[in-house]
Coordinates of C-alpha atoms and ligand atoms in Angstrom, one line a residue:
M1238 CA 149.3 -4.5 -57.4
P1239 CA 153.0 -4.5 -57.4
A1240 CA 154.5 -4.6 -53.8
N1241 CA 156.7 -1.5 -53.3
S1242 CA 158.1 -1.5 -49.8
H1243 CA 160.8 -3.5 -48.6
D1244 CA 158.8 -5.4 -45.8
E1245 CA 156.1 -6.1 -48.3
Q1246 CA 158.7 -7.8 -50.5
M1247 CA 160.1 -9.8 -48.0
G1248 CA 156.7 -11.1 -46.7
A1249 CA 156.2 -12.7 -50.2
Y1250 CA 159.2 -14.8 -49.6
T1251 CA 158.2 -15.5 -46.0
E1252 CA 154.9 -16.8 -47.1
A1253 CA 156.7 -19.0 -49.6
V1254 CA 158.9 -20.6 -46.9
K1255 CA 155.9 -21.0 -44.4
S1256 CA 154.1 -23.0 -47.5
G1257 CA 156.7 -25.4 -47.5
L1258 CA 156.9 -25.6 -51.3
Y1259 CA 160.1 -23.1 -51.1
A1260 CA 161.9 -26.0 -49.0
K1261 CA 164.9 -27.6 -50.7
Q1262 CA 164.2 -30.9 -52.3
S1263 CA 166.2 -34.0 -51.4
G1264 CA 165.9 -37.7 -51.7
L1265 CA 169.3 -38.2 -49.4
T1266 CA 166.9 -38.1 -46.3
G1267 CA 163.2 -38.1 -45.3
K1268 CA 160.4 -40.6 -45.5
Y1269 CA 160.4 -40.4 -49.2
D1270 CA 164.2 -40.9 -49.8
N1271 CA 165.3 -42.0 -53.1
V1272 CA 165.6 -45.6 -51.7
R1273 CA 161.9 -45.5 -50.6
R1274 CA 160.9 -44.0 -54.2
Y1275 CA 163.1 -45.8 -56.6
W1276 CA 163.6 -49.3 -54.5
E1277 CA 161.0 -50.1 -52.2
D1278 CA 158.0 -48.7 -53.9
E1279 CA 159.2 -49.9 -57.4
T1280 CA 160.1 -53.4 -56.0
T1281 CA 156.6 -53.9 -54.6
R1282 CA 154.9 -52.8 -57.7
A1283 CA 157.1 -55.0 -59.8
N1284 CA 156.1 -58.1 -57.6
L1285 CA 152.3 -57.0 -57.4
R1286 CA 152.2 -56.3 -61.3
P1287 CA 151.2 -59.7 -62.4
Y1288 CA 148.6 -60.4 -59.8
L1289 CA 147.0 -56.8 -60.3
H1290 CA 147.1 -57.2 -63.9
N1291 CA 145.0 -60.4 -63.7
L1292 CA 143.0 -59.0 -61.0
I1293 CA 142.0 -56.1 -63.5
K1294 CA 141.6 -58.6 -66.1
H1295 CA 139.0 -60.5 -64.3
Q1296 CA 137.0 -57.6 -63.3
R1297 CA 136.6 -56.3 -66.8
Y1298 CA 135.6 -59.8 -67.9
R1299 CA 132.9 -59.5 -64.9
M1300 CA 132.0 -55.8 -66.1
E1301 CA 133.1 -54.7 -62.7
R1302 CA 135.4 -52.0 -61.4
L1303 CA 138.3 -52.6 -58.9
H1304 CA 137.5 -52.2 -55.2
I1305 CA 140.4 -51.5 -52.9
L1306 CA 140.5 -51.6 -49.1
D1307 CA 144.1 -50.3 -47.7
L1308 CA 144.2 -51.4 -44.1
G1309 CA 146.4 -48.8 -42.1
C1310 CA 146.2 -46.7 -45.2
G1311 CA 148.3 -43.7 -43.1
S1312 CA 148.3 -40.7 -45.3
A1313 CA 147.3 -43.1 -48.4
D1314 CA 151.1 -43.7 -49.5
G1315 CA 149.5 -47.2 -50.4
Y1316 CA 146.9 -45.5 -53.2
E1317 CA 150.1 -43.7 -54.8
L1318 CA 152.0 -46.8 -54.5
L1319 CA 149.2 -48.9 -56.4
K1320 CA 148.4 -46.0 -58.9
G1321 CA 152.2 -46.2 -59.9
V1322 CA 151.9 -49.6 -61.0
R1323 CA 152.5 -49.6 -64.5
Q1324 CA 151.7 -52.1 -67.5
Q1325 CA 154.7 -54.6 -68.2
D1326 CA 157.0 -53.2 -71.0
P1327 CA 154.9 -50.6 -72.2
S1328 CA 156.4 -49.2 -75.4
L1329 CA 158.2 -45.9 -75.6
Q1330 CA 155.1 -44.1 -77.7
Q1331 CA 152.5 -45.5 -75.1
V1332 CA 151.1 -42.6 -73.2
E1333 CA 148.3 -44.4 -70.9
I1334 CA 150.5 -46.7 -69.0
D1335 CA 149.3 -47.1 -65.4
L1336 CA 147.4 -50.6 -64.6
I1337 CA 144.8 -48.9 -62.4
S1338 CA 143.2 -46.3 -64.9
A1339 CA 140.7 -43.9 -63.9
E1340 CA 138.0 -46.1 -65.9
V1341 CA 139.5 -49.3 -63.5
L1342 CA 139.0 -47.8 -60.3
G1343 CA 135.6 -48.1 -58.7
R1344 CA 136.2 -47.4 -55.0
Y1345 CA 139.3 -47.2 -52.6
K1346 CA 138.8 -47.0 -48.9
G1347 CA 141.3 -46.2 -46.3
I1348 CA 141.2 -47.3 -42.7
D1349 CA 143.5 -46.1 -39.8
L1350 CA 143.6 -45.6 -36.4
N1351 CA 145.3 -42.3 -36.6
E1352 CA 143.0 -39.3 -37.2
D1353 CA 145.6 -36.9 -37.9
L1354 CA 146.9 -39.3 -40.8
L1355 CA 143.5 -39.6 -41.8
D1356 CA 142.8 -35.9 -42.1
Q1357 CA 146.0 -35.6 -44.1
A1358 CA 144.7 -38.5 -46.4
R1359 CA 141.2 -36.5 -46.8
G1360 CA 143.2 -33.1 -47.5
I1361 CA 144.9 -34.6 -50.3
Y1362 CA 142.2 -36.9 -51.8
G1363 CA 139.0 -35.7 -50.0
N1364 CA 137.9 -34.3 -53.1
N1365 CA 137.9 -37.4 -55.2
P1366 CA 134.3 -39.1 -54.7
K1367 CA 135.8 -42.5 -55.4
M1368 CA 138.0 -42.1 -52.2
I1369 CA 136.7 -42.6 -48.5
F1370 CA 139.1 -42.5 -45.3
E1371 CA 137.6 -43.8 -42.1
Q1372 CA 138.9 -44.6 -38.7
G1373 CA 139.0 -48.3 -38.0
D1374 CA 141.2 -50.7 -36.0
F1375 CA 142.2 -53.9 -37.7
C1376 CA 143.2 -55.4 -34.3
T1377 CA 140.2 -55.4 -32.6
G1378 CA 137.9 -56.5 -35.3
L1379 CA 137.3 -55.1 -38.8
E1380 CA 133.9 -53.8 -39.7
L1381 CA 132.9 -55.5 -42.9
S1382 CA 129.6 -55.6 -43.7
K1383 CA 127.8 -58.0 -46.3
E1384 CA 127.5 -55.6 -49.0
E1385 CA 131.1 -54.1 -48.6
N1386 CA 133.1 -56.2 -50.8
Y1387 CA 136.7 -55.6 -52.1
D1388 CA 138.8 -57.1 -54.7
L1389 CA 142.1 -56.1 -53.3
Y1390 CA 142.9 -56.1 -49.7
F1391 CA 146.2 -54.0 -49.3
T1392 CA 148.8 -53.5 -46.4
S1393 CA 152.1 -51.5 -47.2
F1394 CA 155.2 -50.9 -45.3
G1395 CA 155.3 -53.0 -42.3
T1396 CA 151.6 -52.7 -41.5
C1397 CA 150.9 -56.1 -40.8
S1398 CA 153.5 -55.8 -37.9
H1399 CA 151.2 -53.9 -35.8
H1400 CA 149.4 -57.3 -35.0
N1401 CA 151.4 -57.7 -31.7
D1402 CA 149.5 -60.6 -31.0
D1403 CA 149.1 -63.4 -33.8
E1404 CA 145.5 -63.9 -32.7
T1405 CA 144.3 -60.7 -34.2
F1406 CA 146.0 -61.2 -37.4
V1407 CA 144.7 -64.6 -37.8
E1408 CA 141.2 -63.2 -37.3
M1409 CA 141.5 -60.5 -39.7
M1410 CA 142.6 -62.7 -42.4
A1411 CA 139.8 -64.9 -41.8
K1412 CA 137.0 -62.0 -42.0
I1413 CA 138.7 -60.8 -45.3
A1414 CA 138.2 -64.5 -46.5
E1415 CA 134.9 -64.6 -45.4
N1416 CA 134.0 -61.0 -46.8
T1417 CA 135.4 -61.8 -50.3
L1418 CA 132.5 -62.4 -52.7
N1419 CA 134.0 -64.2 -55.8
Y1420 CA 137.9 -63.4 -55.9
S1421 CA 140.3 -61.4 -54.3
I1422 CA 143.9 -60.6 -53.9
V1423 CA 145.6 -59.9 -50.3
T1424 CA 148.7 -58.4 -49.4
C1425 CA 150.4 -58.6 -46.1
D1426 CA 153.4 -56.6 -45.4
W1427 CA 155.7 -57.1 -42.1
L1428 CA 159.0 -56.4 -40.7
G1429 CA 161.3 -59.3 -41.8
R1430 CA 162.7 -61.1 -38.9
W1431 CA 166.1 -61.8 -40.2
S1432 CA 166.9 -58.3 -41.5
Y1433 CA 171.0 -57.7 -41.0
E1434 CA 170.1 -54.1 -39.8
W1435 CA 168.8 -55.9 -36.4
Q1436 CA 171.3 -58.8 -36.3
S1437 CA 171.4 -58.6 -32.5
L1438 CA 167.7 -59.6 -32.4
W1439 CA 168.2 -63.0 -34.4
T1440 CA 166.9 -65.8 -32.1
N1441 CA 166.6 -69.3 -32.5
D1442 CA 163.4 -69.2 -30.2
L1443 CA 160.8 -68.0 -32.4
D1444 CA 158.0 -68.4 -29.7
E1445 CA 159.9 -66.6 -27.3
F1446 CA 160.7 -63.4 -29.1
K1447 CA 158.2 -62.4 -31.4
N1448 CA 157.8 -58.2 -31.3
M1449 CA 160.8 -55.9 -31.2
D1450 CA 161.0 -52.1 -29.9
Y1451 CA 161.4 -50.3 -32.8
V1452 CA 162.7 -46.8 -32.5
V1453 CA 161.7 -44.4 -34.8
S1454 CA 165.4 -42.7 -34.8
Y1455 CA 166.1 -42.6 -38.3
I1456 CA 164.4 -39.6 -38.9
Y1457 CA 167.4 -37.6 -37.4
E1458 CA 170.8 -37.0 -38.4
K1459 CA 173.4 -38.9 -36.4
E1460 CA 174.2 -35.8 -33.9
E1461 CA 170.5 -34.9 -33.6
R1462 CA 169.5 -38.6 -33.2
E1463 CA 171.8 -38.8 -30.0
R1464 CA 170.9 -35.5 -28.7
R1465 CA 166.9 -36.5 -28.9
R1466 CA 167.4 -40.1 -27.8
D1467 CA 165.3 -40.0 -24.6
E1468 CA 162.3 -38.3 -26.5
L1469 CA 162.3 -40.6 -29.6
Q1470 CA 159.2 -42.6 -30.5
H1471 CA 158.8 -46.3 -29.8
L1472 CA 156.7 -49.0 -31.6
T1473 CA 156.0 -52.5 -30.8
L1474 CA 156.1 -54.5 -33.9
R1475 CA 156.2 -58.1 -34.9
L1476 CA 159.1 -59.3 -36.6
M1477 CA 157.8 -62.1 -39.3
S1478 CA 159.8 -65.0 -41.0
R1479 CA 158.1 -66.5 -43.9
G1480 CA 157.6 -70.2 -41.9
E1481 CA 155.5 -68.3 -39.3
A1482 CA 153.7 -66.3 -41.5
E1483 CA 152.8 -69.7 -43.4
K1484 CA 151.3 -71.0 -40.3
L1485 CA 149.4 -68.3 -39.5
I1486 CA 147.7 -68.1 -42.8
Q1487 CA 146.8 -71.9 -42.6
K1488 CA 145.1 -71.1 -39.5
A1489 CA 143.2 -68.2 -41.2
S1490 CA 142.5 -70.7 -43.7
Q1491 CA 141.0 -73.2 -41.2
R1492 CA 139.2 -70.7 -39.2
A1493 CA 137.0 -69.4 -42.3
G1494 CA 136.9 -72.6 -44.0
I1495 CA 138.3 -71.1 -46.9
E1496 CA 141.5 -71.6 -49.0
I1497 CA 143.9 -68.6 -48.5
T1498 CA 146.6 -69.5 -51.3
P1499 CA 150.0 -67.8 -51.3
L1500 CA 151.0 -66.6 -54.8
R1501 CA 154.3 -64.9 -53.7
W1502 CA 156.8 -64.2 -50.9
F1503 CA 159.7 -61.6 -51.6
D1504 CA 161.7 -59.5 -49.1
R1505 CA 162.2 -55.7 -49.7
S1506 CA 165.5 -54.0 -48.8
I1507 CA 168.3 -56.6 -48.0
F1508 CA 170.9 -54.4 -47.1
T1509 CA 168.9 -50.8 -47.1
G1510 CA 166.5 -50.9 -44.5
R1511 CA 166.4 -47.6 -42.5
H1512 CA 168.2 -48.9 -39.4
M1513 CA 171.2 -49.9 -41.6
D1514 CA 172.4 -45.9 -41.2
T1515 CA 171.6 -45.9 -37.6
G1516 CA 173.2 -48.9 -36.2
D1517 CA 170.8 -49.1 -33.3
Y1518 CA 170.5 -52.9 -33.6
N1519 CA 173.7 -53.8 -35.0
H1520 CA 177.1 -52.3 -34.4
Y1521 CA 178.5 -53.4 -37.4
A1522 CA 175.5 -52.3 -40.0
Q1523 CA 177.0 -49.5 -42.3
P1524 CA 175.2 -46.6 -43.6
M1525 CA 174.0 -48.4 -46.9
R1526 CA 170.9 -46.7 -47.3
R1527 CA 172.4 -43.3 -47.5
A1528 CA 175.0 -44.6 -50.0
V1529 CA 172.5 -45.9 -52.1
N1530 CA 170.2 -42.7 -51.7
S1531 CA 173.3 -40.7 -53.2
L1532 CA 173.6 -43.0 -56.3
H1533 CA 170.0 -41.7 -57.0
E1534 CA 170.8 -38.2 -56.3
S1535 CA 170.8 -36.2 -59.5
G1536 CA 174.1 -34.0 -59.8
L1537 CA 176.1 -35.6 -56.5
R1538 CA 179.2 -38.1 -57.0
T1539 CA 179.0 -41.1 -54.9
D1540 CA 182.5 -42.6 -53.5
F1541 CA 182.0 -46.1 -55.0
D1542 CA 184.0 -47.3 -51.8
S1543 CA 180.9 -46.1 -49.8
L1544 CA 179.2 -48.9 -51.3
V1545 CA 181.3 -52.0 -50.3
I1546 CA 179.8 -54.4 -47.4
D1547 CA 181.6 -55.9 -44.8
Y1548 CA 178.9 -58.4 -43.6
M1549 CA 179.8 -59.7 -40.0
P1550 CA 178.5 -63.2 -39.5
K1551 CA 176.6 -64.2 -36.3
Q1552 CA 177.5 -67.4 -34.6
E1553 CA 174.9 -70.3 -34.6
F1554 CA 173.0 -68.6 -37.5
D1555 CA 175.1 -70.4 -40.3
F1556 CA 172.2 -71.0 -42.7
L1557 CA 171.6 -66.6 -42.7
N1558 CA 175.5 -66.1 -42.8
D1559 CA 175.7 -68.3 -46.2
Y1560 CA 172.8 -66.4 -47.6
F1561 CA 173.9 -62.6 -46.7
N1562 CA 177.6 -64.1 -47.6
R1563 CA 176.6 -64.6 -51.1
V1564 CA 174.6 -61.6 -51.6
Q1565 CA 177.3 -59.6 -50.1
M1566 CA 179.8 -60.8 -52.4
C1567 CA 177.6 -60.5 -55.6
W1568 CA 176.9 -56.8 -54.5
N1569 CA 180.7 -55.9 -54.0
R1570 CA 181.5 -57.6 -57.3
L1571 CA 179.2 -55.3 -59.1
V1572 CA 180.3 -52.2 -57.4
N1573 CA 183.8 -53.0 -58.0
Y1574 CA 183.6 -53.8 -61.4
T1575 CA 181.6 -50.5 -62.1
A1576 CA 184.5 -48.4 -60.3
G1577 CA 187.2 -50.5 -62.4
L1578 CA 185.0 -49.7 -65.7
V1579 CA 184.7 -45.8 -64.9
R1580 CA 188.5 -46.0 -63.9
C1581 CA 189.7 -46.9 -67.1
Y1582 CA 187.5 -45.3 -69.3
D1583 CA 188.6 -42.2 -71.2
P1584 CA 185.8 -39.9 -72.3
S1585 CA 188.4 -38.0 -74.8
K1586 CA 189.1 -41.1 -76.8
R1587 CA 185.3 -42.7 -76.3
S1588 CA 187.1 -45.9 -75.4
Y1589 CA 188.8 -47.8 -72.3
T1590 CA 192.5 -47.3 -71.9
G1591 CA 194.1 -50.5 -70.2
A1592 CA 192.6 -53.8 -69.4
V1593 CA 188.8 -53.7 -69.1
P1594 CA 187.7 -55.9 -66.0
D1595 CA 186.5 -59.2 -67.0
I1596 CA 182.9 -61.1 -66.5
P1597 CA 183.8 -64.6 -65.3
A1598 CA 181.2 -67.2 -66.6
S1599 CA 181.4 -69.0 -63.4
Y1600 CA 179.6 -65.8 -61.7
P1601 CA 175.9 -66.4 -60.8
R1602 CA 173.5 -65.2 -63.9
P1603 CA 171.9 -62.3 -62.3
L1604 CA 175.5 -60.9 -61.5
R1605 CA 176.7 -61.2 -65.0
K1606 CA 173.3 -59.9 -66.5
M1607 CA 173.7 -56.5 -64.3
M1608 CA 177.6 -56.2 -65.0
E1609 CA 176.8 -56.6 -68.8
H1610 CA 174.4 -53.9 -68.1
I1611 CA 176.6 -51.6 -66.3
R1612 CA 179.4 -52.3 -69.3
L1613 CA 177.0 -51.2 -71.8
V1614 CA 175.9 -48.0 -70.0
V1615 CA 179.4 -46.9 -69.4
E1616 CA 180.2 -47.3 -73.0
N1617 CA 177.1 -45.6 -74.1
V1618 CA 177.2 -42.4 -72.0
G1619 CA 180.8 -42.1 -70.6
W1620 CA 182.0 -40.0 -73.3
M1621 CA 179.0 -37.0 -73.1
E1622 CA 180.3 -33.8 -72.4
S1623 CA 177.2 -32.4 -70.8
G1624 CA 174.8 -33.5 -68.2
L1625 CA 177.2 -35.1 -65.7
P1626 CA 176.7 -38.7 -67.2
R1627 CA 178.8 -40.2 -64.2
E1628 CA 176.5 -38.5 -61.5
N1629 CA 173.0 -38.6 -63.6
I1630 CA 173.2 -41.7 -65.7
I1631 CA 175.8 -44.4 -64.5
E1632 CA 175.4 -44.2 -60.6
P1633 CA 171.5 -44.3 -61.0
Q1634 CA 171.8 -47.2 -63.2
L1635 CA 174.2 -49.0 -60.9
G1636 CA 171.5 -48.2 -58.4
Y1637 CA 169.1 -49.9 -60.5
S1638 CA 171.3 -52.8 -61.1
L1639 CA 172.1 -53.4 -57.4
R1640 CA 168.3 -53.2 -56.8
N1641 CA 167.7 -56.0 -59.3
L1642 CA 170.6 -58.2 -58.3
V1643 CA 169.5 -58.3 -55.0
S1644 CA 165.8 -58.6 -56.1
S1645 CA 166.9 -61.8 -58.1
L1646 CA 169.1 -63.3 -55.2
Q1647 CA 166.3 -63.1 -52.5
D1648 CA 163.8 -65.8 -51.5
G1649 CA 161.1 -64.3 -49.4
Q1650 CA 162.2 -65.7 -46.3
G1651 CA 162.1 -62.7 -44.1
C1652 CA 165.8 -61.9 -44.7
A1653 CA 165.3 -58.1 -45.4
H1654 CA 163.5 -55.0 -43.5
G1655 CA 160.3 -55.9 -45.1
L1656 CA 158.5 -59.3 -45.7
V1657 CA 155.8 -59.2 -48.0
G1658 CA 153.4 -62.2 -49.0
I1659 CA 150.8 -61.9 -51.8
F1660 CA 147.7 -64.4 -51.5
K1661 CA 144.5 -65.1 -53.5
I1662 CA 141.1 -66.0 -52.2
D1663 CA 139.2 -67.9 -55.0
K1664 CA 135.5 -68.6 -54.6
T1665 CA 134.5 -68.6 -58.2
Ligands
SAM2061 C1 153.9 -48.3 -41.2 S1 152.6 -47.3 -41.3 C2 152.2 -47.5 -43.1 C3 151.1 -46.5 -43.3 C4 150.9 -46.3 -44.9 N1 150.2 -47.5 -45.5 C5 152.3 -46.3 -45.8 O1 152.3 -47.5 -46.6 O2 153.2 -45.5 -45.6 C6 151.3 -48.6 -40.4 C7 149.9 -47.5 -40.4 O3 149.0 -48.3 -39.8 C8 148.2 -47.7 -38.6 N2 148.0 -48.6 -37.7 C9 148.5 -49.3 -36.7 N3 147.8 -49.9 -36.0 C10 146.5 -50.0 -36.6 C11 145.3 -50.5 -36.3 N4 145.2 -51.4 -35.1 N5 144.2 -50.5 -36.9 C12 144.4 -49.7 -38.0 N6 145.2 -49.1 -38.3 C13 146.7 -49.3 -37.4 C14 149.3 -46.7 -38.5 O4 148.3 -45.5 -37.7 C15 150.1 -46.2 -39.6 O5 149.4 -45.3 -40.4

């Protein structure tokens, strides 16, 4: 029936607003901002891909499907992350590109302490008979029966840092090793001990200082954050370095009497962690996450100067200062090079006017590769008259190039917001 009165018509808008689906979508802020989707999720996927690929091959060979246990699943973001892992280099014509296809997935079980988050997960996936969500506490003993085995034990986005006592982490890993039937992959995700965003917490006494008081302040804009300072949520979270994590894994292996073998370590979000923008733990931190979010936001022009990093060293931490200086130099070179290309490109002539910035052979290979990439992008799209080539192609491509650059320069030591370890347990 057509709505005729003014009130009835307005009621339709009110309903739409209440549903939340009428809200403005933006990748500039919030839990699922652009850095989360295009950098963090994608970096985890890229690192996990070869091991997940092998695992699935292994399962196919045994005529078995994949069973996943997501520890600290929250609202099942880990499932979405895993579902988004694609095959390596699919062709442009290929349509089915997910590694975990419907045929591959046997069961996904998520456990979490928080019932509200579990309800949210059930609200999204409750109709899928392959997906189960249960309340469970991985710190006070993981309940795993003999019949309940998994092929992938997964944690994401700092979940392992909820083990404030190392003993509970060792116990959880030993249980996972014992529970593995033939072969499994385990991913452990912590907050990195040496992230620049909390430089004030760097310490030489690792035994003395393990957990940080993590303020969830980044969800608000600056003024709102300061207004609500007293009511902000605090979490106690373990800061982890690679050396410390290796010792804990060894301890769990010994306890279970089963080898837990590290396959890969990687750092995620070196200069783009959420607390870069708050400066809560480092007065010198620049709002780099916001700047990178802007690069990936369609239709929005980014000031390249906002991407230039001025790293401030900390006395007595030369090994970290040397590392961050090197990353910062490469990052800034790529940003300035892109700005230089854009400055001297003339769309009406479809070519450069003036001297094109050069790529010195002395630069590190990953930097040269990304500079070459961005030069090709500018030359190939800079002339386009429609579709905002700078905002919608050149800037996102600079974002991906910066992401690839830092991924090439990281060494999985805990020098970023997230430190991730991927392990295998092989009893075959
Ligand atoms: C950083 S969040 C990650 C959530 C989700 N995996 C994601 O990637 O967005 C950590 C999650 O671990 C859960 N958690 C914390 N301590 C826990 C415990 N002892 N046992 C089970 N879950 C826990 C929290 O409720 C929260 O959902």
